[in-house]
Amino acid sequence: MKLYVIGIGPGDPELVTVKAKKIIENCRLIFVPSMKSDFSSRAYLAALPYISKSTSMVPLFFPYFSDPELEKTIASNVLHIISGLQQYKKAAFLVIGDPSLYSTYFQIHHILQKDFPEVDIEITPGLSAFQLALSRLQISALGKTQTLSVVAGGTNQECISALLAMNDTVVIYKMNQLPNLAEIEAVTQGYAVRKICSELGTSRETIQDLNPESISHQYGYFSLMILKKH
């Protein structure tokens, strides 16, 4: 049995890799992780042009980490995957962005490895949202002796402040979870690049400066910040 874990990229179907496209076209069973138990996931919409009408699509609900039913739901999702693999022998699991960066998939990876060693897992990387943001801004993340950190907005403020002090470039994913956006704006005022990027790779994409006005806005789950000193 073979499970293909596929990074679909940030949301633009044209940014799906050739390898991911080929796997999608050749799988008759595709699992779609979602936080709404339906097919509203960004990964599904990005992959949709390459999915055959005869392909069986299975949504898998992944709740927030704070959900008291999280472990039970994860176990149920694993059983759904195993049941599907037993029937179809191979399947794809879609992941927005890259599977190795803040991916829903890794909530189940260790269970599959430990309890179902007969499943051959192949992970195909995808373009990450911050890479798309850097290309839009036409800047590099790193120079010869520079450093880069990628962190989630839900990380405590002390840790984020320490990363800002130590690194030349900091990418903050899920910036809607930042506990104090005004503080980030204040301590980075001397930075060369301060950008808020939302809904990258979609028709709703926006990129704006981090400033006293923009910190008053509301940002969704698919938002990130690029902060670069030089």
GROMACS .gro file of N, CA, C and O in nm, residues 92-183:
model
  368
   92ALA      N    1  -0.357   0.955  -0.243
   92ALA     CA    2  -0.286   1.081  -0.222
   92ALA      C    3  -0.349   1.155  -0.105
   92ALA      O    4  -0.470   1.147  -0.082
   93PHE      N    5  -0.265   1.226  -0.032
   93PHE     CA    6  -0.310   1.310   0.080
   93PHE      C    7  -0.262   1.452   0.048
   93PHE      O    8  -0.142   1.477   0.040
   94LEU      N    9  -0.357   1.543   0.025
   94LEU     CA   10  -0.322   1.678  -0.018
   94LEU      C   11  -0.285   1.767   0.099
   94LEU      O   12  -0.350   1.765   0.204
   95VAL      N   13  -0.180   1.846   0.080
   95VAL     CA   14  -0.134   1.939   0.183
   95VAL      C   15  -0.111   2.076   0.119
   95VAL      O   16  -0.042   2.086   0.018
   96ILE      N   17  -0.168   2.180   0.178
   96ILE     CA   18  -0.141   2.314   0.128
   96ILE      C   19   0.003   2.352   0.159
   96ILE      O   20   0.056   2.315   0.263
   97GLY      N   21   0.068   2.421   0.068
   97GLY     CA   22   0.208   2.459   0.091
   97GLY      C   23   0.299   2.339   0.081
   97GLY      O   24   0.293   2.260  -0.014
   98ASP      N   25   0.384   2.322   0.181
   98ASP     CA   26   0.479   2.211   0.186
   98ASP      C   27   0.447   2.122   0.305
   98ASP      O   28   0.421   2.172   0.415
   99PRO      N   29   0.451   1.988   0.287
   99PRO     CA   30   0.414   1.898   0.397
   99PRO      C   31   0.500   1.912   0.522
   99PRO      O   32   0.458   1.877   0.632
  100SER      N   33   0.624   1.961   0.506
  100SER     CA   34   0.716   1.967   0.620
  100SER      C   35   0.709   2.098   0.697
  100SER      O   36   0.784   2.117   0.793
  101LEU      N   37   0.618   2.188   0.659
  101LEU     CA   38   0.610   2.318   0.725
  101LEU      C   39   0.467   2.345   0.771
  101LEU      O   40   0.378   2.374   0.690
  102TYR      N   41   0.443   2.332   0.901
  102TYR     CA   42   0.311   2.354   0.962
  102TYR      C   43   0.202   2.273   0.892
  102TYR      O   44   0.096   2.324   0.857
  103SER      N   45   0.230   2.145   0.873
  103SER     CA   46   0.140   2.060   0.796
  103SER      C   47   0.046   1.978   0.884
  103SER      O   48   0.090   1.918   0.983
  104THR      N   49  -0.080   1.973   0.845
  104THR     CA   50  -0.178   1.887   0.911
  104THR      C   51  -0.134   1.741   0.908
  104THR      O   52  -0.156   1.667   1.003
  105TYR      N   53  -0.069   1.703   0.800
  105TYR     CA   54  -0.034   1.562   0.783
  105TYR      C   55   0.049   1.507   0.898
  105TYR      O   56   0.031   1.391   0.940
  106PHE      N   57   0.141   1.586   0.952
  106PHE     CA   58   0.230   1.532   1.054
  106PHE      C   59   0.161   1.507   1.187
  106PHE      O   60   0.223   1.456   1.281
  107GLN      N   61   0.032   1.536   1.197
  107GLN     CA   62  -0.046   1.492   1.312
  107GLN      C   63  -0.070   1.341   1.308
  107GLN      O   64  -0.099   1.279   1.410
  108ILE      N   65  -0.060   1.284   1.188
  108ILE     CA   66  -0.087   1.140   1.175
  108ILE      C   67   0.035   1.060   1.131
  108ILE      O   68   0.033   0.937   1.136
  109HIS      N   69   0.141   1.127   1.092
  109HIS     CA   70   0.257   1.058   1.034
  109HIS      C   71   0.316   0.954   1.129
  109HIS      O   72   0.343   0.840   1.090
  110HIS      N   73   0.336   0.993   1.255
  110HIS     CA   74   0.399   0.900   1.350
  110HIS      C   75   0.311   0.778   1.377
  110HIS      O   76   0.362   0.668   1.401
  111ILE      N   77   0.178   0.797   1.372
  111ILE     CA   78   0.087   0.684   1.393
  111ILE      C   79   0.096   0.586   1.277
  111ILE      O   80   0.102   0.463   1.298
  112LEU      N   81   0.098   0.638   1.156
  112LEU     CA   82   0.111   0.551   1.039
  112LEU      C   83   0.243   0.474   1.043
  112LEU      O   84   0.246   0.353   1.016
  113GLN      N   85   0.351   0.542   1.077
  113GLN     CA   86   0.481   0.476   1.082
  113GLN      C   87   0.485   0.367   1.188
  113GLN      O   88   0.541   0.258   1.165
  114LYS      N   89   0.430   0.395   1.304
  114LYS     CA   90   0.437   0.302   1.418
  114LYS      C   91   0.340   0.186   1.405
  114LYS      O   92   0.377   0.070   1.425
  115ASP      N   93   0.214   0.217   1.371
  115ASP     CA   94   0.110   0.113   1.375
  115ASP      C   95   0.084   0.046   1.240
  115ASP      O   96   0.026  -0.062   1.236
  116PHE      N   97   0.128   0.110   1.131
  116PHE     CA   98   0.101   0.054   0.999
  116PHE      C   99   0.227   0.059   0.912
  116PHE      O  100   0.231   0.128   0.810
  117PRO      N  101   0.331  -0.015   0.952
  117PRO     CA  102   0.458  -0.012   0.878
  117PRO      C  103   0.447  -0.065   0.735
  117PRO      O  104   0.536  -0.044   0.654
  118GLU      N  105   0.336  -0.134   0.707
  118GLU     CA  106   0.317  -0.187   0.572
  118GLU      C  107   0.283  -0.076   0.471
  118GLU      O  108   0.286  -0.100   0.349
  119VAL      N  109   0.251   0.043   0.521
  119VAL     CA  110   0.219   0.155   0.432
  119VAL      C  111   0.348   0.224   0.390
  119VAL      O  112   0.425   0.272   0.473
  120ASP      N  113   0.371   0.228   0.261
  120ASP     CA  114   0.487   0.298   0.205
  120ASP      C  115   0.449   0.445   0.186
  120ASP      O  116   0.359   0.476   0.109
  121ILE      N  117   0.516   0.534   0.258
  121ILE     CA  118   0.483   0.676   0.254
  121ILE      C  119   0.586   0.751   0.170
  121ILE      O  120   0.706   0.738   0.191
  122GLU      N  121   0.536   0.829   0.075
  122GLU     CA  122   0.623   0.913  -0.007
  122GLU      C  123   0.577   1.057   0.005
  122GLU      O  124   0.460   1.087  -0.020
  123ILE      N  125   0.667   1.146   0.046
  123ILE     CA  126   0.634   1.286   0.065
  123ILE      C  127   0.691   1.370  -0.049
  123ILE      O  128   0.811   1.365  -0.075
  124THR      N  129   0.604   1.443  -0.116
  124THR     CA  130   0.644   1.529  -0.227
  124THR      C  131   0.637   1.675  -0.182
  124THR      O  132   0.530   1.722  -0.143
  125PRO      N  133   0.748   1.748  -0.186
  125PRO     CA  134   0.747   1.886  -0.137
  125PRO      C  135   0.666   1.979  -0.227
  125PRO      O  136   0.643   1.949  -0.345
  126GLY      N  137   0.625   2.090  -0.170
  126GLY     CA  138   0.553   2.192  -0.246
  126GLY      C  139   0.607   2.330  -0.212
  126GLY      O  140   0.680   2.348  -0.115
  127LEU      N  141   0.570   2.427  -0.292
  127LEU     CA  142   0.614   2.565  -0.269
  127LEU      C  143   0.546   2.620  -0.143
  127LEU      O  144   0.425   2.608  -0.127
  128SER      N  145   0.625   2.680  -0.055
  128SER     CA  146   0.570   2.739   0.067
  128SER      C  147   0.525   2.882   0.043
  128SER      O  148   0.578   2.952  -0.044
  129ALA      N  149   0.430   2.927   0.123
  129ALA     CA  150   0.375   3.061   0.106
  129ALA      C  151   0.482   3.168   0.123
  129ALA      O  152   0.482   3.270   0.053
  130PHE      N  153   0.576   3.149   0.217
  130PHE     CA  154   0.675   3.253   0.237
  130PHE      C  155   0.772   3.263   0.120
  130PHE      O  156   0.825   3.371   0.090
  131GLN      N  157   0.792   3.151   0.049
  131GLN     CA  158   0.874   3.156  -0.071
  131GLN      C  159   0.805   3.235  -0.181
  131GLN      O  160   0.868   3.312  -0.254
  132LEU      N  161   0.674   3.217  -0.193
  132LEU     CA  162   0.598   3.297  -0.290
  132LEU      C  163   0.602   3.444  -0.252
  132LEU      O  164   0.617   3.531  -0.338
  133ALA      N  165   0.592   3.473  -0.122
  133ALA     CA  166   0.598   3.612  -0.077
  133ALA      C  167   0.731   3.675  -0.113
  133ALA      O  168   0.736   3.790  -0.160
  134LEU      N  169   0.840   3.603  -0.092
  134LEU     CA  170   0.973   3.657  -0.124
  134LEU      C  171   0.985   3.685  -0.273
  134LEU      O  172   1.046   3.784  -0.314
  135SER      N  173   0.925   3.598  -0.355
  135SER     CA  174   0.932   3.620  -0.500
  135SER      C  175   0.849   3.741  -0.540
  135SER      O  176   0.887   3.817  -0.630
  136ARG      N  177   0.735   3.761  -0.476
  136ARG     CA  178   0.653   3.878  -0.503
  136ARG      C  179   0.728   4.006  -0.467
  136ARG      O  180   0.723   4.107  -0.538
  137LEU      N  181   0.799   4.002  -0.354
  137LEU     CA  182   0.872   4.118  -0.306
  137LEU      C  183   1.007   4.134  -0.375
  137LEU      O  184   1.072   4.239  -0.361
  138GLN      N  185   1.050   4.030  -0.446
  138GLN     CA  186   1.178   4.029  -0.517
  138GLN      C  187   1.295   4.055  -0.423
  138GLN      O  188   1.383   4.138  -0.449
  139ILE      N  189   1.292   3.982  -0.311
  139ILE     CA  190   1.403   3.988  -0.215
  139ILE      C  191   1.446   3.847  -0.179
  139ILE      O  192   1.371   3.751  -0.198
  140SER      N  193   1.566   3.833  -0.127
  140SER     CA  194   1.615   3.703  -0.083
  140SER      C  195   1.593   3.690   0.067
  140SER      O  196   1.594   3.789   0.141
  141ALA      N  197   1.576   3.566   0.112
  141ALA     CA  198   1.561   3.543   0.256
  141ALA      C  199   1.695   3.549   0.326
  141ALA      O  200   1.703   3.589   0.442
  142LEU      N  201   1.801   3.511   0.254
  142LEU     CA  202   1.933   3.498   0.314
  142LEU      C  203   2.041   3.553   0.223
  142LEU      O  204   2.036   3.535   0.101
  143GLY      N  205   2.141   3.616   0.286
  143GLY     CA  206   2.263   3.653   0.216
  143GLY      C  207   2.376   3.564   0.266
  143GLY      O  208   2.353   3.464   0.333
  144LYS      N  209   2.497   3.603   0.238
  144LYS     CA  210   2.613   3.519   0.265
  144LYS      C  211   2.625   3.479   0.412
  144LYS      O  212   2.651   3.362   0.444
  145THR      N  213   2.611   3.573   0.503
  145THR     CA  214   2.628   3.543   0.646
  145THR      C  215   2.502   3.572   0.726
  145THR      O  216   2.507   3.588   0.847
  146GLN      N  217   2.388   3.577   0.659
  146GLN     CA  218   2.264   3.610   0.727
  146GLN      C  219   2.193   3.486   0.781
  146GLN      O  220   2.224   3.374   0.742
  147THR      N  221   2.098   3.509   0.870
  147THR     CA  222   2.022   3.399   0.930
  147THR      C  223   1.873   3.420   0.910
  147THR      O  224   1.826   3.533   0.895
  148LEU      N  225   1.800   3.309   0.913
  148LEU     CA  226   1.655   3.309   0.888
  148LEU      C  227   1.585   3.224   0.991
  148LEU      O  228   1.631   3.115   1.024
  149SER      N  229   1.474   3.273   1.042
  149SER     CA  230   1.388   3.193   1.131
  149SER      C  231   1.244   3.199   1.079
  149SER      O  232   1.199   3.302   1.031
  150VAL      N  233   1.176   3.086   1.093
  150VAL     CA  234   1.033   3.077   1.060
  150VAL      C  235   0.961   3.035   1.187
  150VAL      O  236   0.998   2.936   1.250
  151VAL      N  237   0.859   3.111   1.224
  151VAL     CA  238   0.792   3.087   1.351
  151VAL      C  239   0.642   3.108   1.334
  151VAL      O  240   0.598   3.181   1.245
  152ALA      N  241   0.563   3.044   1.418
  152ALA     CA  242   0.417   3.061   1.416
  152ALA      C  243   0.377   3.175   1.508
  152ALA      O  244   0.439   3.198   1.613
  153GLY      N  245   0.273   3.246   1.471
  153GLY     CA  246   0.227   3.361   1.548
  153GLY      C  247   0.183   3.328   1.689
  153GLY      O  248   0.185   3.415   1.777
  154GLY      N  249   0.146   3.203   1.713
  154GLY     CA  250   0.103   3.164   1.847
  154GLY      C  251   0.216   3.144   1.945
  154GLY      O  252   0.193   3.120   2.063
  155THR      N  253   0.340   3.154   1.896
  155THR     CA  254   0.457   3.142   1.983
  155THR      C  255   0.459   3.260   2.081
  155THR      O  256   0.418   3.371   2.047
  156ASN      N  257   0.509   3.235   2.203
  156ASN     CA  258   0.506   3.343   2.302
  156ASN      C  259   0.592   3.462   2.259
  156ASN      O  260   0.690   3.447   2.187
  157GLN      N  261   0.554   3.579   2.307
  157GLN     CA  262   0.614   3.705   2.264
  157GLN      C  263   0.764   3.710   2.294
  157GLN      O  264   0.842   3.765   2.215
  158GLU      N  265   0.808   3.654   2.405
  158GLU     CA  266   0.950   3.657   2.440
  158GLU      C  267   1.033   3.581   2.337
  158GLU      O  268   1.142   3.626   2.300
  159CYS      N  269   0.983   3.468   2.294
  159CYS     CA  270   1.055   3.388   2.194
  159CYS      C  271   1.063   3.463   2.061
  159CYS      O  272   1.169   3.467   1.997
  160ILE      N  273   0.951   3.523   2.019
  160ILE     CA  274   0.950   3.598   1.894
  160ILE      C  275   1.047   3.716   1.902
  160ILE      O  276   1.122   3.744   1.808
  161SER      N  277   1.048   3.786   2.015
  161SER     CA  278   1.139   3.899   2.033
  161SER      C  279   1.284   3.853   2.026
  161SER      O  280   1.369   3.922   1.967
  162ALA      N  281   1.314   3.737   2.083
  162ALA     CA  282   1.450   3.683   2.079
  162ALA      C  283   1.490   3.648   1.937
  162ALA      O  284   1.604   3.675   1.895
  163LEU      N  285   1.399   3.592   1.861
  163LEU     CA  286   1.428   3.556   1.722
  163LEU      C  287   1.452   3.682   1.637
  163LEU      O  288   1.539   3.684   1.550
  164LEU      N  289   1.375   3.786   1.665
  164LEU     CA  290   1.395   3.913   1.593
  164LEU      C  291   1.533   3.971   1.623
  164LEU      O  292   1.598   4.028   1.534
  165ALA      N  293   1.577   3.956   1.746
  165ALA     CA  294   1.707   4.010   1.783
  165ALA      C  295   1.821   3.930   1.722
  165ALA      O  296   1.925   3.986   1.685
  166MET      N  297   1.803   3.799   1.706
  166MET     CA  298   1.911   3.712   1.662
  166MET      C  299   1.922   3.696   1.511
  166MET      O  300   2.028   3.663   1.459
  167ASN      N  301   1.812   3.717   1.439
  167ASN     CA  302   1.808   3.683   1.298
  167ASN      C  303   1.798   3.806   1.208
  167ASN      O  304   1.744   3.910   1.246
  168ASP      N  305   1.850   3.789   1.086
  168ASP     CA  306   1.840   3.895   0.986
  168ASP      C  307   1.702   3.899   0.922
  168ASP      O  308   1.651   4.004   0.886
  169THR      N  309   1.643   3.779   0.905
  169THR     CA  310   1.509   3.768   0.845
  169THR      C  311   1.423   3.678   0.932
  169THR      O  312   1.467   3.570   0.973
  170VAL      N  313   1.302   3.722   0.959
  170VAL     CA  314   1.206   3.641   1.036
  170VAL      C  315   1.075   3.635   0.959
  170VAL      O  316   1.023   3.737   0.914
  171VAL      N  317   1.025   3.513   0.942
  171VAL     CA  318   0.894   3.491   0.879
  171VAL      C  319   0.799   3.445   0.989
  171VAL      O  320   0.828   3.349   1.061
  172ILE      N  321   0.687   3.513   1.002
  172ILE     CA  322   0.587   3.476   1.103
  172ILE      C  323   0.463   3.425   1.032
  172ILE      O  324   0.392   3.501   0.966
  173TYR      N  325   0.440   3.294   1.042
  173TYR     CA  326   0.319   3.232   0.987
  173TYR      C  327   0.203   3.253   1.084
  173TYR      O  328   0.223   3.277   1.203
  174LYS      N  329   0.081   3.243   1.034
  174LYS     CA  330  -0.039   3.252   1.117
  174LYS      C  331  -0.034   3.376   1.205
  174LYS      O  332  -0.055   3.371   1.326
  175MET      N  333  -0.005   3.489   1.143
  175MET     CA  334   0.014   3.611   1.221
  175MET      C  335  -0.114   3.659   1.287
  175MET      O  336  -0.111   3.745   1.375
  176ASN      N  337  -0.226   3.601   1.248
  176ASN     CA  338  -0.352   3.633   1.316
  176ASN      C  339  -0.351   3.586   1.462
  176ASN      O  340  -0.433   3.629   1.543
  177GLN      N  341  -0.254   3.498   1.495
  177GLN     CA  342  -0.243   3.447   1.632
  177GLN      C  343  -0.144   3.527   1.717
  177GLN      O  344  -0.122   3.496   1.834
  178LEU      N  345  -0.082   3.630   1.659
  178LEU     CA  346   0.015   3.709   1.734
  178LEU      C  347  -0.052   3.774   1.856
  178LEU      O  348  -0.156   3.839   1.841
  179PRO      N  349   0.007   3.761   1.973
  179PRO     CA  350  -0.055   3.819   2.092
  179PRO      C  351  -0.047   3.971   2.096
  179PRO      O  352  -0.131   4.036   2.157
  180ASN      N  353   0.056   4.028   2.030
  180ASN     CA  354   0.072   4.174   2.036
  180ASN      C  355   0.135   4.224   1.907
  180ASN      O  356   0.257   4.241   1.897
  181LEU      N  357   0.053   4.248   1.807
  181LEU     CA  358   0.101   4.294   1.677
  181LEU      C  359   0.164   4.433   1.687
  181LEU      O  360   0.262   4.463   1.618
  182ALA      N  361   0.113   4.516   1.775
  182ALA     CA  362   0.165   4.651   1.791
  182ALA      C  363   0.310   4.648   1.841
  182ALA      O  364   0.393   4.730   1.800
  183GLU      N  365   0.342   4.553   1.925
  183GLU     CA  366   0.479   4.543   1.975
  183GLU      C  367   0.575   4.503   1.864
  183GLU      O  368   0.687   4.554   1.856
   0.00000   0.00000   0.00000
